[in-house]
PDB file of C-alpha atoms and ligand atoms in Angstrom:
ATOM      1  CA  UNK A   1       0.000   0.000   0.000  1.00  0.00           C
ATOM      2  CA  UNK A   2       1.482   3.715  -0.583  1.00  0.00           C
ATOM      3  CA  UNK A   3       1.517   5.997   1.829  1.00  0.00           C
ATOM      4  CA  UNK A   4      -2.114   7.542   1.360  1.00  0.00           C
ATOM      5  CA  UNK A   5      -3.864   4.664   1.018  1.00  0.00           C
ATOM      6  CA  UNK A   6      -2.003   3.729   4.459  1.00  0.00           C
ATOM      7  CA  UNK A   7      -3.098   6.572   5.927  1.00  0.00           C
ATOM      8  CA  UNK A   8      -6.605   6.281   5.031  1.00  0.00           C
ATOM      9  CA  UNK A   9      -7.288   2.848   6.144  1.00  0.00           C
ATOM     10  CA  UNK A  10      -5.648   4.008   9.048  1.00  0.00           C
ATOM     11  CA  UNK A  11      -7.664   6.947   9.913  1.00  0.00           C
ATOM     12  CA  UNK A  12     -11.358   4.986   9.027  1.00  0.00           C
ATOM     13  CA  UNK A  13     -10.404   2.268  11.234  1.00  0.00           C
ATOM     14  CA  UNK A  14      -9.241   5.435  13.796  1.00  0.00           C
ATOM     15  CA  UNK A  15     -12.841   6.442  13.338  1.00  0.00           C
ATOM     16  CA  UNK A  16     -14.444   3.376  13.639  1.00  0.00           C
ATOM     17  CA  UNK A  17     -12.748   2.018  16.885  1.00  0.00           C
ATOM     18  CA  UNK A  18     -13.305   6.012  18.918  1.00  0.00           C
ATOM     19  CA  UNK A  19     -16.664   5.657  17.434  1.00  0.00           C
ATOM     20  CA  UNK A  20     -17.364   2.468  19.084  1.00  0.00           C
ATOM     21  CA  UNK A  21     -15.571   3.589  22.588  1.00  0.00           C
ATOM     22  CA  UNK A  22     -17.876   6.480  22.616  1.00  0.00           C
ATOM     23  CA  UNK A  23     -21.077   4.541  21.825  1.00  0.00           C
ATOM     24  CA  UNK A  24     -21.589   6.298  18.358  1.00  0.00           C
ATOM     25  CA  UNK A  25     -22.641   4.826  15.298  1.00  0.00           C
ATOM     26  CA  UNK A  26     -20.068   4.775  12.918  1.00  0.00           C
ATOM     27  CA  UNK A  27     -22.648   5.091  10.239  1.00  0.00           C
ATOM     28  CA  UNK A  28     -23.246   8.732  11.381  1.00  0.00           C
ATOM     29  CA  UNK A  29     -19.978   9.914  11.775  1.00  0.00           C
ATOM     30  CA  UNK A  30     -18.081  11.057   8.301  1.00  0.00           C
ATOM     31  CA  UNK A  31     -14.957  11.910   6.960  1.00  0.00           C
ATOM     32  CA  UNK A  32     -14.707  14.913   4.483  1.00  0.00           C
ATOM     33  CA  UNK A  33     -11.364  14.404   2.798  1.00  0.00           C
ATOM     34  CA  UNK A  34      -9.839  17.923   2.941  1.00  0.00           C
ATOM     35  CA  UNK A  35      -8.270  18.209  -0.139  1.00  0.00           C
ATOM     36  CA  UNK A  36      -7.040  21.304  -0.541  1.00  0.00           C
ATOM     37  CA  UNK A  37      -3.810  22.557  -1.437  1.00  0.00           C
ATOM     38  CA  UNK A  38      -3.011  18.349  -2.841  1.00  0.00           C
ATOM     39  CA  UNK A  39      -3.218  17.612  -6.864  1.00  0.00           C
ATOM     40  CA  UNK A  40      -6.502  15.949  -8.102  1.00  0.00           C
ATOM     41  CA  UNK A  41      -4.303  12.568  -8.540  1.00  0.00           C
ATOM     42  CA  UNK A  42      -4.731  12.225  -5.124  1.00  0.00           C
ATOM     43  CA  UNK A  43      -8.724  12.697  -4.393  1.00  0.00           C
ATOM     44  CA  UNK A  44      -8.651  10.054  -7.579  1.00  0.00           C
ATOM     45  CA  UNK A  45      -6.210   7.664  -5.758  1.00  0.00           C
ATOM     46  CA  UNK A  46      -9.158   8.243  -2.421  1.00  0.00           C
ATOM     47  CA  UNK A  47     -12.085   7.513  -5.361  1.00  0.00           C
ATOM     48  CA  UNK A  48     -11.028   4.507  -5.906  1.00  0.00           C
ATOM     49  CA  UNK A  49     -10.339   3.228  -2.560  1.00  0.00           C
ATOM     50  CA  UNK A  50     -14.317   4.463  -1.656  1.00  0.00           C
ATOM     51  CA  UNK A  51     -13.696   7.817  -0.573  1.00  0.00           C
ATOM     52  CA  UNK A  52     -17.329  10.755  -1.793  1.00  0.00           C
ATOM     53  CA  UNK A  53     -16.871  13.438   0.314  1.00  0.00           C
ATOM     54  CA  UNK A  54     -14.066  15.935  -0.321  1.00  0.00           C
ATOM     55  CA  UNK A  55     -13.585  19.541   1.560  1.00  0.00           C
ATOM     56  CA  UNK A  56     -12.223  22.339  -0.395  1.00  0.00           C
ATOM     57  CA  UNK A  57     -11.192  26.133   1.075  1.00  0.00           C
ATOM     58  CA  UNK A  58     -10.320  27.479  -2.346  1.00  0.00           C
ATOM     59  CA  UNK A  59     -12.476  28.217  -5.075  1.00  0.00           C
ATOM     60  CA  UNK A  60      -9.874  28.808  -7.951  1.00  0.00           C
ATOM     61  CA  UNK A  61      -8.167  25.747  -7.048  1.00  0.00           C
ATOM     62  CA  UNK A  62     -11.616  23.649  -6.383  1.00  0.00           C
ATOM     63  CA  UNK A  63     -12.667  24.328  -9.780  1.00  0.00           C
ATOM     64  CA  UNK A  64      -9.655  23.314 -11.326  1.00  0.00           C
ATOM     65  CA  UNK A  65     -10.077  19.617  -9.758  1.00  0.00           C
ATOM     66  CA  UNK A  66     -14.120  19.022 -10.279  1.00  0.00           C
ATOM     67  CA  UNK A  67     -13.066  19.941 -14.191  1.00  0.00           C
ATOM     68  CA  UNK A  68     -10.738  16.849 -13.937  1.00  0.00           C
ATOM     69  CA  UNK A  69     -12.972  15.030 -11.703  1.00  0.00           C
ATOM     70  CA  UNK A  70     -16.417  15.888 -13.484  1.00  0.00           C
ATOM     71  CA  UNK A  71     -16.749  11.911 -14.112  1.00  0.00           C
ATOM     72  CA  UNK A  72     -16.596  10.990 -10.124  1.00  0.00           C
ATOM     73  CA  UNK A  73     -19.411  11.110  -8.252  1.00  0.00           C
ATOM     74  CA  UNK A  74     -18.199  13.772  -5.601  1.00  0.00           C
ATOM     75  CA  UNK A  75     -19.967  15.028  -3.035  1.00  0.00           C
ATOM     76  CA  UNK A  76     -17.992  18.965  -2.988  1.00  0.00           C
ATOM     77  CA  UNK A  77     -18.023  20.497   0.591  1.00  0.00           C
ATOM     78  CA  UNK A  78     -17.240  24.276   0.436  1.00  0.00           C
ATOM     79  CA  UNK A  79     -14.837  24.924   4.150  1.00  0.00           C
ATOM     80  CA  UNK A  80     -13.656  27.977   3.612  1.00  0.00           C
ATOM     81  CA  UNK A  81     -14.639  31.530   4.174  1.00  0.00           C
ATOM     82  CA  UNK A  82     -17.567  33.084   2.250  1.00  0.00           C
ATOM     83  CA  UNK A  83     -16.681  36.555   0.242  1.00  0.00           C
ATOM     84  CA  UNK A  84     -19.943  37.918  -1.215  1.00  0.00           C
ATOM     85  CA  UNK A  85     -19.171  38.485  -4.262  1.00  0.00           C
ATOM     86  CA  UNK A  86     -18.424  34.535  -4.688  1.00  0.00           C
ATOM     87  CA  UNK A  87     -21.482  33.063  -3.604  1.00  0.00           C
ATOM     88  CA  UNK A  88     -22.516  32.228  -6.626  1.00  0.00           C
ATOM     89  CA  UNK A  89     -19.817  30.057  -8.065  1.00  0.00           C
ATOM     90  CA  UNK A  90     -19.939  28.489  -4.531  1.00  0.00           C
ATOM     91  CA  UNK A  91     -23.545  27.962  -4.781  1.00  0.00           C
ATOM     92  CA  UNK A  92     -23.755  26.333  -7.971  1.00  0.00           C
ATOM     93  CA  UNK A  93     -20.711  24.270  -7.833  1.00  0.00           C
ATOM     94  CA  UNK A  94     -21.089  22.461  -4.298  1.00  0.00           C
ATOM     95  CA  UNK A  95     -23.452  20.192  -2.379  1.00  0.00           C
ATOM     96  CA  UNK A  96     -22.213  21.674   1.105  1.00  0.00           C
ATOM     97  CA  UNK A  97     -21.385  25.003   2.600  1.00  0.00           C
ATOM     98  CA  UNK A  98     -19.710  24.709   5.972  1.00  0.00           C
ATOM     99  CA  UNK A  99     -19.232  28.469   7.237  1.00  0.00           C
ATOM    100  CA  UNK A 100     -21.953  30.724   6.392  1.00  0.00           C
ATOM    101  CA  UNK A 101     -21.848  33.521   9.238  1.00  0.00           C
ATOM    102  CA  UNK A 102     -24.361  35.950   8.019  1.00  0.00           C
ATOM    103  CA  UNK A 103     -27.594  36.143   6.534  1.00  0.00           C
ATOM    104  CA  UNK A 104     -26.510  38.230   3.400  1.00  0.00           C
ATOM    105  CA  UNK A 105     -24.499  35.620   2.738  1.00  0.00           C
ATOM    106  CA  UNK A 106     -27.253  33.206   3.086  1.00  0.00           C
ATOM    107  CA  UNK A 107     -29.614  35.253   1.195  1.00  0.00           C
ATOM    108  CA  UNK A 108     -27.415  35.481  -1.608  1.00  0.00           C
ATOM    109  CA  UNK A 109     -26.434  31.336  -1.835  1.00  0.00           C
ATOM    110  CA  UNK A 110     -30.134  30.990  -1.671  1.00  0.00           C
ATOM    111  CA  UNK A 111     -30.953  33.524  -4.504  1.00  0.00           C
ATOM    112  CA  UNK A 112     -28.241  31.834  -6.804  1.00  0.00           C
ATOM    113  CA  UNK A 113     -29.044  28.154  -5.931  1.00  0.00           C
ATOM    114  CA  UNK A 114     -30.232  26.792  -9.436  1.00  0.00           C
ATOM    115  CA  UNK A 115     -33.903  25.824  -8.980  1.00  0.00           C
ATOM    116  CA  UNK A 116     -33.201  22.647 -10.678  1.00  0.00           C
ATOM    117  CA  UNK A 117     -30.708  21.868  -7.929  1.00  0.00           C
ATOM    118  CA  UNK A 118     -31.374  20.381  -4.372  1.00  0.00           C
ATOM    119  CA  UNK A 119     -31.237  22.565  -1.611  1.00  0.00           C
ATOM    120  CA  UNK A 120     -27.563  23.836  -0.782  1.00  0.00           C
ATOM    121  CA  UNK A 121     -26.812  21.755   2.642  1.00  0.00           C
ATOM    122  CA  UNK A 122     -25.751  24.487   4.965  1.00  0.00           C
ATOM    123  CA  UNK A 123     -23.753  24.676   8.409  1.00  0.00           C
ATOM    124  CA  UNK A 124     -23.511  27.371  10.102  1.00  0.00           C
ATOM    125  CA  UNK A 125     -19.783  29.212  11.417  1.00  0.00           C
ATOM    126  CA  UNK A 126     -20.096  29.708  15.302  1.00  0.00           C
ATOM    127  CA  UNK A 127     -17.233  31.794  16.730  1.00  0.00           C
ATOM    128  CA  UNK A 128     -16.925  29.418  19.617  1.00  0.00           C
ATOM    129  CA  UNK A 129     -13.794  31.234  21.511  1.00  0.00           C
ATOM    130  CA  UNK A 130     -15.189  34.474  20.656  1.00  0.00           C
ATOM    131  CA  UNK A 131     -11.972  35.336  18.873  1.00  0.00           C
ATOM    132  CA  UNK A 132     -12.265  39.029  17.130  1.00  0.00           C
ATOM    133  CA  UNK A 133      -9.849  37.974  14.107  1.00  0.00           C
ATOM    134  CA  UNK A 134     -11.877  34.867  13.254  1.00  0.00           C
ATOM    135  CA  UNK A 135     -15.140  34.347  11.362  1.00  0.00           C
ATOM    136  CA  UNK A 136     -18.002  32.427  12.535  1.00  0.00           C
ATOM    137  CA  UNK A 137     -20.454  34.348  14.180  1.00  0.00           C
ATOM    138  CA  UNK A 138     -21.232  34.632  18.065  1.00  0.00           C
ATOM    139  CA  UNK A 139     -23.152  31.981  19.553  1.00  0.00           C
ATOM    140  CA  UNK A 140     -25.836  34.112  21.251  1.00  0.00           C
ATOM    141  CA  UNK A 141     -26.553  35.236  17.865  1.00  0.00           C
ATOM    142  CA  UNK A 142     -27.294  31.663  16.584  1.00  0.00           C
ATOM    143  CA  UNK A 143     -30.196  31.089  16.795  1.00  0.00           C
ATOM    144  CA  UNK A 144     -31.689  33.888  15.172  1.00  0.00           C
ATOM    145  CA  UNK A 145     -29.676  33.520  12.036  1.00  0.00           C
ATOM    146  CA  UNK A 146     -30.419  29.726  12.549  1.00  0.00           C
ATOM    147  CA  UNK A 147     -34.209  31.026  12.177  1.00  0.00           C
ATOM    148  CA  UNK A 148     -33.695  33.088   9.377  1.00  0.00           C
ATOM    149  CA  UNK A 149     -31.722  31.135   7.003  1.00  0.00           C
ATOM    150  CA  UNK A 150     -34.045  27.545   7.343  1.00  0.00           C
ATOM    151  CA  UNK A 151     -36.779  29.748   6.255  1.00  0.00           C
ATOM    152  CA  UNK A 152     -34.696  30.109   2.896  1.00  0.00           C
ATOM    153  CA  UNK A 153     -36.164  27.681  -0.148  1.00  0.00           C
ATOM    154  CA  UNK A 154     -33.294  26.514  -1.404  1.00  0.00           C
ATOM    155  CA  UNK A 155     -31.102  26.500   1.145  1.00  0.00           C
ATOM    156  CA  UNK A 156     -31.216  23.124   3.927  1.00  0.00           C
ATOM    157  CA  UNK A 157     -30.020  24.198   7.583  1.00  0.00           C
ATOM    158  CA  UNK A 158     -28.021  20.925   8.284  1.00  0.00           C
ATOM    159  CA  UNK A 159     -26.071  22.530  11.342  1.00  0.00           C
ATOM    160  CA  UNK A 160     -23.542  24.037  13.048  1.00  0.00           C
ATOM    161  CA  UNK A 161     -19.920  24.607  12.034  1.00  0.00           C
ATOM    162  CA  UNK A 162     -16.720  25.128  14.298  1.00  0.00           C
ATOM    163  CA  UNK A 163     -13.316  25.537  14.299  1.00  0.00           C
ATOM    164  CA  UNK A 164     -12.045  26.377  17.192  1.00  0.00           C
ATOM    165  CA  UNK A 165      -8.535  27.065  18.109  1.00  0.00           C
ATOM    166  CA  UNK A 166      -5.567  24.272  17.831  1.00  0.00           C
ATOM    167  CA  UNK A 167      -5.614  22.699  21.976  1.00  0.00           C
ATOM    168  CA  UNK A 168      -2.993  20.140  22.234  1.00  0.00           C
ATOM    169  CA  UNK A 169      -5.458  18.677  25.464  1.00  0.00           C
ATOM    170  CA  UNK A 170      -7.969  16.360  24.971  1.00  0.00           C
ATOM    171  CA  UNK A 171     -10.213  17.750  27.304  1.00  0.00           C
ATOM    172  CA  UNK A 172      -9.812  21.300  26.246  1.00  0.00           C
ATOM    173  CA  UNK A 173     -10.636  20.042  22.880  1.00  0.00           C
ATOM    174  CA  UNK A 174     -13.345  18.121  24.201  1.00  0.00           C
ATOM    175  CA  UNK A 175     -14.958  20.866  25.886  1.00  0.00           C
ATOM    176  CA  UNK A 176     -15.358  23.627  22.747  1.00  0.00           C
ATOM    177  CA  UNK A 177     -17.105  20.691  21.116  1.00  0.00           C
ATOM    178  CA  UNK A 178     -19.432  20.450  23.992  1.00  0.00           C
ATOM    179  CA  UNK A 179     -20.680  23.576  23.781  1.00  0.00           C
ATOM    180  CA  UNK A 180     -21.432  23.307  20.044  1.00  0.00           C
ATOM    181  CA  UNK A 181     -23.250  20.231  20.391  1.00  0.00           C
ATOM    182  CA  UNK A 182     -25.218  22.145  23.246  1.00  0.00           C
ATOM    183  CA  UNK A 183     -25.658  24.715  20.937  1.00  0.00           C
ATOM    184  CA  UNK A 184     -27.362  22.264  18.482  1.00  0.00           C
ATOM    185  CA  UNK A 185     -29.466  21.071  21.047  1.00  0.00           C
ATOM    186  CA  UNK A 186     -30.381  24.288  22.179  1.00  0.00           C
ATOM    187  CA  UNK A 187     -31.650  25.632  18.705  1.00  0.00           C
ATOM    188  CA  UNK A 188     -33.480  22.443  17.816  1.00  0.00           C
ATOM    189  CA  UNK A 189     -35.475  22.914  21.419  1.00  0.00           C
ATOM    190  CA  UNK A 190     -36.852  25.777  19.732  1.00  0.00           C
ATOM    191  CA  UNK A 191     -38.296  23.926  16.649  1.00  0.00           C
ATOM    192  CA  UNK A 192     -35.446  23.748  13.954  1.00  0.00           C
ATOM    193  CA  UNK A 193     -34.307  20.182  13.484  1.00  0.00           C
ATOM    194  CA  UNK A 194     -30.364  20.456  12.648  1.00  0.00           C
ATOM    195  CA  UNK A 195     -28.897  17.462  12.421  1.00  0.00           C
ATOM    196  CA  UNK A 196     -25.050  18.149  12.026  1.00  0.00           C
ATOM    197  CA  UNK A 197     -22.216  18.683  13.685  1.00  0.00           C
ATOM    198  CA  UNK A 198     -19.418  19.830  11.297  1.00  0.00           C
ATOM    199  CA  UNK A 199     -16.314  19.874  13.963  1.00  0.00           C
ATOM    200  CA  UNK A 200     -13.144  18.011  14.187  1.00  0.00           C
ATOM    201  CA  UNK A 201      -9.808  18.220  12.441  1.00  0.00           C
ATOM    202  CA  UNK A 202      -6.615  15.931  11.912  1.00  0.00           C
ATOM    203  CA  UNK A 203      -5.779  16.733  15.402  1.00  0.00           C
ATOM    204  CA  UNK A 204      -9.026  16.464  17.387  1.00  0.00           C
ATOM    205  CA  UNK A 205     -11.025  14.358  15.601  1.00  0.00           C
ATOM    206  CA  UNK A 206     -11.637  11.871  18.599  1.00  0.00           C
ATOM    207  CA  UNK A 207     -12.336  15.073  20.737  1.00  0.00           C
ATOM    208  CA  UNK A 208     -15.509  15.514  18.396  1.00  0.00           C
ATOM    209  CA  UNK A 209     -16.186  12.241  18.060  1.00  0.00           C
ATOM    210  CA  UNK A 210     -16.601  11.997  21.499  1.00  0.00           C
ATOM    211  CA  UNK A 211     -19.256  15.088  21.426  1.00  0.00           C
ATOM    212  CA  UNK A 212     -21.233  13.501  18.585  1.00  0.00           C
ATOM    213  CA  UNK A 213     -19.403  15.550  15.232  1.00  0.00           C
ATOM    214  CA  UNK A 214     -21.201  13.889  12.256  1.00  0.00           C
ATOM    215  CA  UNK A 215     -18.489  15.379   9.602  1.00  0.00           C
ATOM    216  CA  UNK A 216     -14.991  15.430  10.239  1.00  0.00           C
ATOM    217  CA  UNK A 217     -12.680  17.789   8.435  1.00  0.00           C
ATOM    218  CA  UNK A 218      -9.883  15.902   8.248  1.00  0.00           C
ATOM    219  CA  UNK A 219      -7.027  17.401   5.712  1.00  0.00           C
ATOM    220  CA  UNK A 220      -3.223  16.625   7.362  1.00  0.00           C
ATOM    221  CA  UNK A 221      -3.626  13.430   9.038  1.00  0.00           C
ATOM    222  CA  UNK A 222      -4.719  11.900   5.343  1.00  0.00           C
ATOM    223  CA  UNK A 223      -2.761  13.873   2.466  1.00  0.00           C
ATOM    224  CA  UNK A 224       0.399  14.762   4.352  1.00  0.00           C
ATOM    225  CA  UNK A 225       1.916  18.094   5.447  1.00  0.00           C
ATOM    226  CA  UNK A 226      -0.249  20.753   2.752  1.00  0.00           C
ATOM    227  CA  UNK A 227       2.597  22.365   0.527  1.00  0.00           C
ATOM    228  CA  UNK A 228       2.473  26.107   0.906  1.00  0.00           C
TER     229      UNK A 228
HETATM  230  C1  PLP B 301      -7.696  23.032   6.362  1.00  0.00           C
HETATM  231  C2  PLP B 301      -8.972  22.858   7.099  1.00  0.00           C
HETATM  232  C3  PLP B 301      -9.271  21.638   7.710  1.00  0.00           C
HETATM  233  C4  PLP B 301      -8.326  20.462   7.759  1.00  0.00           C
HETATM  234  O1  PLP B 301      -7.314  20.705   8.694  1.00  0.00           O
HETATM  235  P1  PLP B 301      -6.227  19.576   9.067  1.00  0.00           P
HETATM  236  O2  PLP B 301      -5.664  20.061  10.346  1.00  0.00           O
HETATM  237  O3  PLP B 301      -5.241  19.552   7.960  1.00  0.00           O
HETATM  238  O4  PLP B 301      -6.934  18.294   9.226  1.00  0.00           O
HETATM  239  C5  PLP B 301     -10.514  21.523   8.302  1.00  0.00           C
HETATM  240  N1  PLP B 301     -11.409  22.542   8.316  1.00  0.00           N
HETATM  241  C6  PLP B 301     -11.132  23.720   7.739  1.00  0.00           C
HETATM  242  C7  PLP B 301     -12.171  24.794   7.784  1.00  0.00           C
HETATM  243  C8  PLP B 301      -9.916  23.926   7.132  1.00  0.00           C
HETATM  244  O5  PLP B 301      -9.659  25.122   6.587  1.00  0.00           O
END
């Protein structure tokens, strides 16, 4: 086996084992293959092994691997940040959108989602460490803008989004996840029905596991160290 393919076997059966030491269904827990900044050879080489969901921050570069790809049936996560005037190559050319922070944003994905197309699956950004410099928005603000964007057609509020900063300890990581997932629960008390948990990374993913993430980001840990 070469070295990807190692690490991907590696990092399902990762997944599988944490999900069965923290009483999870593997079956709801998965992996979006962050692919950005690696050549399309390598979401091909992931194809073939079984591998649908790939996570992409940049649009240029995203683009310029579904035009090789068009053939594979990818499932395109958008994971990046959300510039306005780009919504609508990001809402035409992807089945997710993890990161929407503001309703503008969300009214504009909704206005240029193609009818024809199903509803954009949204999460929403939540600026869990209340960091100035990062985007996401604040979690008291949530569920309002959780309100207003599932009343947009063709938009589907999935759920919420973090990513909260690097802690090398597991319970620090642990806890940030917490209060997303109480978060979720929170919003869908009050009628919504969101039924994702976008969190976890190459170096928490057990962390979010462990507070019931449903899609893992997980970039590093599979395609190596990103070249700059
Ligand atoms: C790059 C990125 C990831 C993957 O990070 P790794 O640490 O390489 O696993 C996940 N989520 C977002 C939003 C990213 O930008």
């Amino acid at each position: 086996m070469n070295t990807l393919e190692t690490r991907y076997v590696t990092i399902l059966k990762d997944i599988h084992d944490a999900c069965l030491s923290y009483q999870r269904d593997p079956n709801d827990v998965r992996l979006l293959a962050v692919s950005k900044g690696h050549h399309y050879s390598s979401i091909e080489q992931l194809y073939a092994l079984g591998q649908r969901r790939f996570g992409e921050n940049y649009l240029k570069e995203a683009f310029d691997k579904q035009a090789h790809l068009s053939e594979l049936d990818i499932e395109w996560h958008y994971i990046g940040s959300i510039q306005s005037n780009k919504t609508a190559l990001i809402a035409q050319h992807f089945s997710w959108v993890h990161g929407v922070d503001r309703l503008k944003i969300a009214q504009r994905l909704n206005h240029q989602r193609d009818n024809q197309q199903p509803p954009l699956n949204v999460c929403l950004q939540i600026n869990l460490n209340m960091e100035q410099s990062k985007s996401g928005i604040d979690a008291n603000d949530a569920l309002t803008l959780a309100k207003e964007v599932a009343a947009l057609p063709n938009l589907q509020l999935r759920g919420l989004m973090a990513l909260p900063q690097p802690e090398s300890d597991f319970s620090a990581q642990q806890k940030n996840f917490a209060h997303l997932r109480q978060l979720r629960d929170e919003i869908n008390a009050s009628g919504l029905n969101l039924d994702s948990l976008s969190m976890g990374m190459s170096n928490d993913f057990h962390a979010a596991i462990a507070e019931h993430s449903t899609h893992l980001r997980i970039g590093s840990a599979l395609f190596g160290q990103r070249p700059n």
